[in-house]
PDB file of C-alpha atoms in Angstrom:
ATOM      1  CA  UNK A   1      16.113  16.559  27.018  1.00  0.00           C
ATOM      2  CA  UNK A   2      15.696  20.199  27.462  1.00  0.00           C
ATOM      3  CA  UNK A   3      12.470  21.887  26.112  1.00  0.00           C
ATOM      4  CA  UNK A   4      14.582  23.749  22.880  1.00  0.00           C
ATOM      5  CA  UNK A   5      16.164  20.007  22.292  1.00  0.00           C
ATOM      6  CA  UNK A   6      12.347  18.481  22.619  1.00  0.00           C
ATOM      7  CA  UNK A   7      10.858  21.271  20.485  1.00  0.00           C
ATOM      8  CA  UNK A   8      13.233  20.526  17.593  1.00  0.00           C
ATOM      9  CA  UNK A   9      12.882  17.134  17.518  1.00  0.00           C
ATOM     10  CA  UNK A  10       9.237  17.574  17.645  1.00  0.00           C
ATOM     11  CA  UNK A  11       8.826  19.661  14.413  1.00  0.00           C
ATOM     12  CA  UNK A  12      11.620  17.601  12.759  1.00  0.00           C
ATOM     13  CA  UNK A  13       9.796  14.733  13.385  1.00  0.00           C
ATOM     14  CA  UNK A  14       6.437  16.367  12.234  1.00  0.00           C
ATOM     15  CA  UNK A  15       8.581  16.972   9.104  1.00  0.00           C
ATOM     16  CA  UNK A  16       9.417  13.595   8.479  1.00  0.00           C
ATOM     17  CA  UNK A  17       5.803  12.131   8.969  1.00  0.00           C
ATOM     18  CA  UNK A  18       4.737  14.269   6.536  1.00  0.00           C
ATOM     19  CA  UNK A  19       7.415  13.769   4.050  1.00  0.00           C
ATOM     20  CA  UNK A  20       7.247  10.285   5.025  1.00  0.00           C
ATOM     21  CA  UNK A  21       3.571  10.128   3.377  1.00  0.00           C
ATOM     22  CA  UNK A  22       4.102  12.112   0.767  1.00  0.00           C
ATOM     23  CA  UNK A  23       4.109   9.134  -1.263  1.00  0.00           C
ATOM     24  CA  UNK A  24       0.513   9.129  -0.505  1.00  0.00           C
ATOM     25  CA  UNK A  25       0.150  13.190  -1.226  1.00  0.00           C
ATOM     26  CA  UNK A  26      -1.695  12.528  -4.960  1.00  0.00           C
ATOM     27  CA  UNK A  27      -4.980  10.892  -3.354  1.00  0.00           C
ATOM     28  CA  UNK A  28      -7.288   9.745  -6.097  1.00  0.00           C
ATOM     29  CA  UNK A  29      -9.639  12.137  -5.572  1.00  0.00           C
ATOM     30  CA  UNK A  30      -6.765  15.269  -6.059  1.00  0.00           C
ATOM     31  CA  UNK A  31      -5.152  13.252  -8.896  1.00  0.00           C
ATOM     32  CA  UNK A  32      -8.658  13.095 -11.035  1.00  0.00           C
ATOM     33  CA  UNK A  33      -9.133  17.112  -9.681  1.00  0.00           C
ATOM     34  CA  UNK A  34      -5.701  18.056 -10.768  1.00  0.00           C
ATOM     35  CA  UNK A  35      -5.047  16.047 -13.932  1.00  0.00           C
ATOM     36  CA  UNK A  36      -5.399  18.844 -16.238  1.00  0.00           C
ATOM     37  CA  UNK A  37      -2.744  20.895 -14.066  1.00  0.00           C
ATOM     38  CA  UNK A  38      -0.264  17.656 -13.907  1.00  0.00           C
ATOM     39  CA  UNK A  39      -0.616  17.682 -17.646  1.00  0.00           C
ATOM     40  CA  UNK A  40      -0.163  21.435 -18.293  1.00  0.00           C
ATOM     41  CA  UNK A  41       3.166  21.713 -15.414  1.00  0.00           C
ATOM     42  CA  UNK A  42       4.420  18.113 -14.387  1.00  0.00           C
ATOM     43  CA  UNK A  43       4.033  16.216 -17.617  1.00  0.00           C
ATOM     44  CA  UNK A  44       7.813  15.519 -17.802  1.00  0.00           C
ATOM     45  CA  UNK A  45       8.224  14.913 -14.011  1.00  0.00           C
ATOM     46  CA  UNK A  46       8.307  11.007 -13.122  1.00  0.00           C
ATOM     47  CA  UNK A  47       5.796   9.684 -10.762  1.00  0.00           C
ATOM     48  CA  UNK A  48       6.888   8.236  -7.219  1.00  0.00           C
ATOM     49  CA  UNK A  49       8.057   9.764  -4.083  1.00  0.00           C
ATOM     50  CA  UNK A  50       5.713  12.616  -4.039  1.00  0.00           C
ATOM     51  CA  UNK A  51       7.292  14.284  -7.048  1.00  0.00           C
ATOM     52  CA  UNK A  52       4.369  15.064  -8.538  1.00  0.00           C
ATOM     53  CA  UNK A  53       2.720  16.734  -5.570  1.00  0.00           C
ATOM     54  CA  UNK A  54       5.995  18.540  -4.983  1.00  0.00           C
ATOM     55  CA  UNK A  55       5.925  19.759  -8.437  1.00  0.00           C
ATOM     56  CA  UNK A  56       2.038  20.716  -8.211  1.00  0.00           C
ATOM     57  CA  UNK A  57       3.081  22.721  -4.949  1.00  0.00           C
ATOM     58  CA  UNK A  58       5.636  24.370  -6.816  1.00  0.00           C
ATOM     59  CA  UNK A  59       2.819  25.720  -9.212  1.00  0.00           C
ATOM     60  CA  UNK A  60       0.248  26.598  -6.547  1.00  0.00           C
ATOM     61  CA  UNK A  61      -0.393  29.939  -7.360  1.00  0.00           C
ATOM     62  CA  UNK A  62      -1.319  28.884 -11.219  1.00  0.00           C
ATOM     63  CA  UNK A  63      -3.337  25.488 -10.251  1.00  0.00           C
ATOM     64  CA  UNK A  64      -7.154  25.606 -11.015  1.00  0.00           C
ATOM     65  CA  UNK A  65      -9.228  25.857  -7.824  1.00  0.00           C
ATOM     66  CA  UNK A  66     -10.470  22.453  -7.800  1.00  0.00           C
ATOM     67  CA  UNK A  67      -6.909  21.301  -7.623  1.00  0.00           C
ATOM     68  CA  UNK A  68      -6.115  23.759  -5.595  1.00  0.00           C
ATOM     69  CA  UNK A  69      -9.164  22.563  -2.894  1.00  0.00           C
ATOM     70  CA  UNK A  70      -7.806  18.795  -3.673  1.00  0.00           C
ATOM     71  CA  UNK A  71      -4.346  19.591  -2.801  1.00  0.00           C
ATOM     72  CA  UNK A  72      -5.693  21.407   0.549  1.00  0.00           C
ATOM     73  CA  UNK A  73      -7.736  18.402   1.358  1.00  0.00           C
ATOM     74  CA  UNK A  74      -4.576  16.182   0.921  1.00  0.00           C
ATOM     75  CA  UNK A  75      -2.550  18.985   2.828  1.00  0.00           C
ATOM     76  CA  UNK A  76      -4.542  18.688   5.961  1.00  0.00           C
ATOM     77  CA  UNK A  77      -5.186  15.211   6.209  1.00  0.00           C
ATOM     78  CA  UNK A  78      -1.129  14.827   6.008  1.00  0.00           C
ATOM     79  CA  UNK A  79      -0.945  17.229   8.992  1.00  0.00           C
ATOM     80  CA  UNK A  80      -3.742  15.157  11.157  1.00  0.00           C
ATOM     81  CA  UNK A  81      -1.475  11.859  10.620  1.00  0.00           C
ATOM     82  CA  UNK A  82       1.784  14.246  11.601  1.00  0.00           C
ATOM     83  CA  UNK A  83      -0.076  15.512  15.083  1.00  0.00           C
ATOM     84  CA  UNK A  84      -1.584  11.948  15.391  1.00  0.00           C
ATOM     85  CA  UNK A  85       1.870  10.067  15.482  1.00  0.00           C
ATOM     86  CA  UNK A  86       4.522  12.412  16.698  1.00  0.00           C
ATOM     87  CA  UNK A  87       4.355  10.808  19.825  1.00  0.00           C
ATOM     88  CA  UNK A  88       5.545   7.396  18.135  1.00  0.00           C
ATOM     89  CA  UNK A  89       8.087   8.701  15.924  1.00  0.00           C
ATOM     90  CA  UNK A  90       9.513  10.120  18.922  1.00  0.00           C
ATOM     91  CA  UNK A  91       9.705   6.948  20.842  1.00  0.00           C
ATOM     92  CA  UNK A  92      10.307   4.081  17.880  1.00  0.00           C
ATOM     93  CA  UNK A  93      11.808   6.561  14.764  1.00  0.00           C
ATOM     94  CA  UNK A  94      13.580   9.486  16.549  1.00  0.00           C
ATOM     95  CA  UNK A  95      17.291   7.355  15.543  1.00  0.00           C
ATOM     96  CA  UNK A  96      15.935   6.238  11.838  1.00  0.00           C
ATOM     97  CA  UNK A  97      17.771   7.930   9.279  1.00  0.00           C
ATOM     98  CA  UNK A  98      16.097  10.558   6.981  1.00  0.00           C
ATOM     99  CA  UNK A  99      13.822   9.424   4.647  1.00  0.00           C
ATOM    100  CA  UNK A 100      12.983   6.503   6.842  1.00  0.00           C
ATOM    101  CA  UNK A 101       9.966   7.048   9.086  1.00  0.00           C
ATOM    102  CA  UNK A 102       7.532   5.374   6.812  1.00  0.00           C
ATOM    103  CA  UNK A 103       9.055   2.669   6.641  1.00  0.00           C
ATOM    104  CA  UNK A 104       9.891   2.959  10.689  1.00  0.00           C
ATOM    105  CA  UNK A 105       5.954   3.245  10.945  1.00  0.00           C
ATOM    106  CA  UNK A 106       5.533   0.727   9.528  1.00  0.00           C
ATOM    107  CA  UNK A 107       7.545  -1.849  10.990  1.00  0.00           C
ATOM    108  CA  UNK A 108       6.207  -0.862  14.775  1.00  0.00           C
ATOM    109  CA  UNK A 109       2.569  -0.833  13.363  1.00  0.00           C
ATOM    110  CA  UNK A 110       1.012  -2.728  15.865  1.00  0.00           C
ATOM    111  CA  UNK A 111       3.142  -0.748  18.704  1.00  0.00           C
ATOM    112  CA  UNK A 112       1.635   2.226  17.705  1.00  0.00           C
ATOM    113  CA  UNK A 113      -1.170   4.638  19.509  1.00  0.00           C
ATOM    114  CA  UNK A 114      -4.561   4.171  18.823  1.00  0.00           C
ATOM    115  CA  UNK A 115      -5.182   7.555  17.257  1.00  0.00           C
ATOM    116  CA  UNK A 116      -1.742   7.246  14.884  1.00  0.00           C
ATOM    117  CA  UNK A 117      -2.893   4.032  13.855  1.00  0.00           C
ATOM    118  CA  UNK A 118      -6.312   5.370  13.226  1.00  0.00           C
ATOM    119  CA  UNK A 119      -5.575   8.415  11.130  1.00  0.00           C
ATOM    120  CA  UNK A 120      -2.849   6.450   8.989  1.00  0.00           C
ATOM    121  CA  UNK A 121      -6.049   4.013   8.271  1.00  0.00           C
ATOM    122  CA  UNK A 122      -7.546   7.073   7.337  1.00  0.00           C
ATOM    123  CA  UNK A 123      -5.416   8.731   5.352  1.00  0.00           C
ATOM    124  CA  UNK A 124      -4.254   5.411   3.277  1.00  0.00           C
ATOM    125  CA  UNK A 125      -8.493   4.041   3.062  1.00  0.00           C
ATOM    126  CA  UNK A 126      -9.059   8.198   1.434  1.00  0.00           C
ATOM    127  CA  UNK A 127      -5.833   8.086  -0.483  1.00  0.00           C
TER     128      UNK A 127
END
């Protein structure tokens, strides 16, 4: 694979870990921090498949700060798992069709690196 082929599949599947765990992008600790902001923009949108979080994202700019900070918090730790397991959804999700690399994760679980399986123990223990 050339290095503009390997590039592209490397932020695409960045991409999809972190849409992949998006599911996972209202972490208790951002949901109690943002509540008042859910209710005041999102109170019609239906929970599940990061909706909310996409709708929250859509209202940045108008969020209080402590949402705001939550939402950051939730933001990076969804990056760390992305940089943590790009090397696996390269080598067991790169064919799984979009939408899919959760699940993809999941099934290879105990294939996976040490540090991928670490930070998604991380991420799902904080979220």
């Amino acid at each position: 694979m050339n290095n503009a082929r390997w590039f592209e599949v490397g932020a695409a599947c960045m991409a999809a870990v972190t849409l992949a765990w998006s599911s996972f992008a209202m972490a208790e600790g951002a949901k109690a921090a943002c509540a008042g902001d859910i209710q005041k923009y999102c109170a019609n949108v239906p929970e599940g498949g990061g909706a909310i979080a996409k709708c929250l994202r859509a209202h940045r700019t108008d969020l209080t700060p402590d949402c705001q900070k939550g939402m950051q918090a939730v933001s990076s730790q969804l990056k760390e798992v992305a940089m943590a397991c790009e090397d696996d959804v390269h080598r067991y999700c790169a064919g799984s069709a979009p939408g899919t690399t959760k699940e993809c994760l999941k099934t290879h679980f105990r294939e996976l690196s040490r540090p991928c399986k670490r930070d998604l123990f991380e991420a799902k223990r904080s979220m």
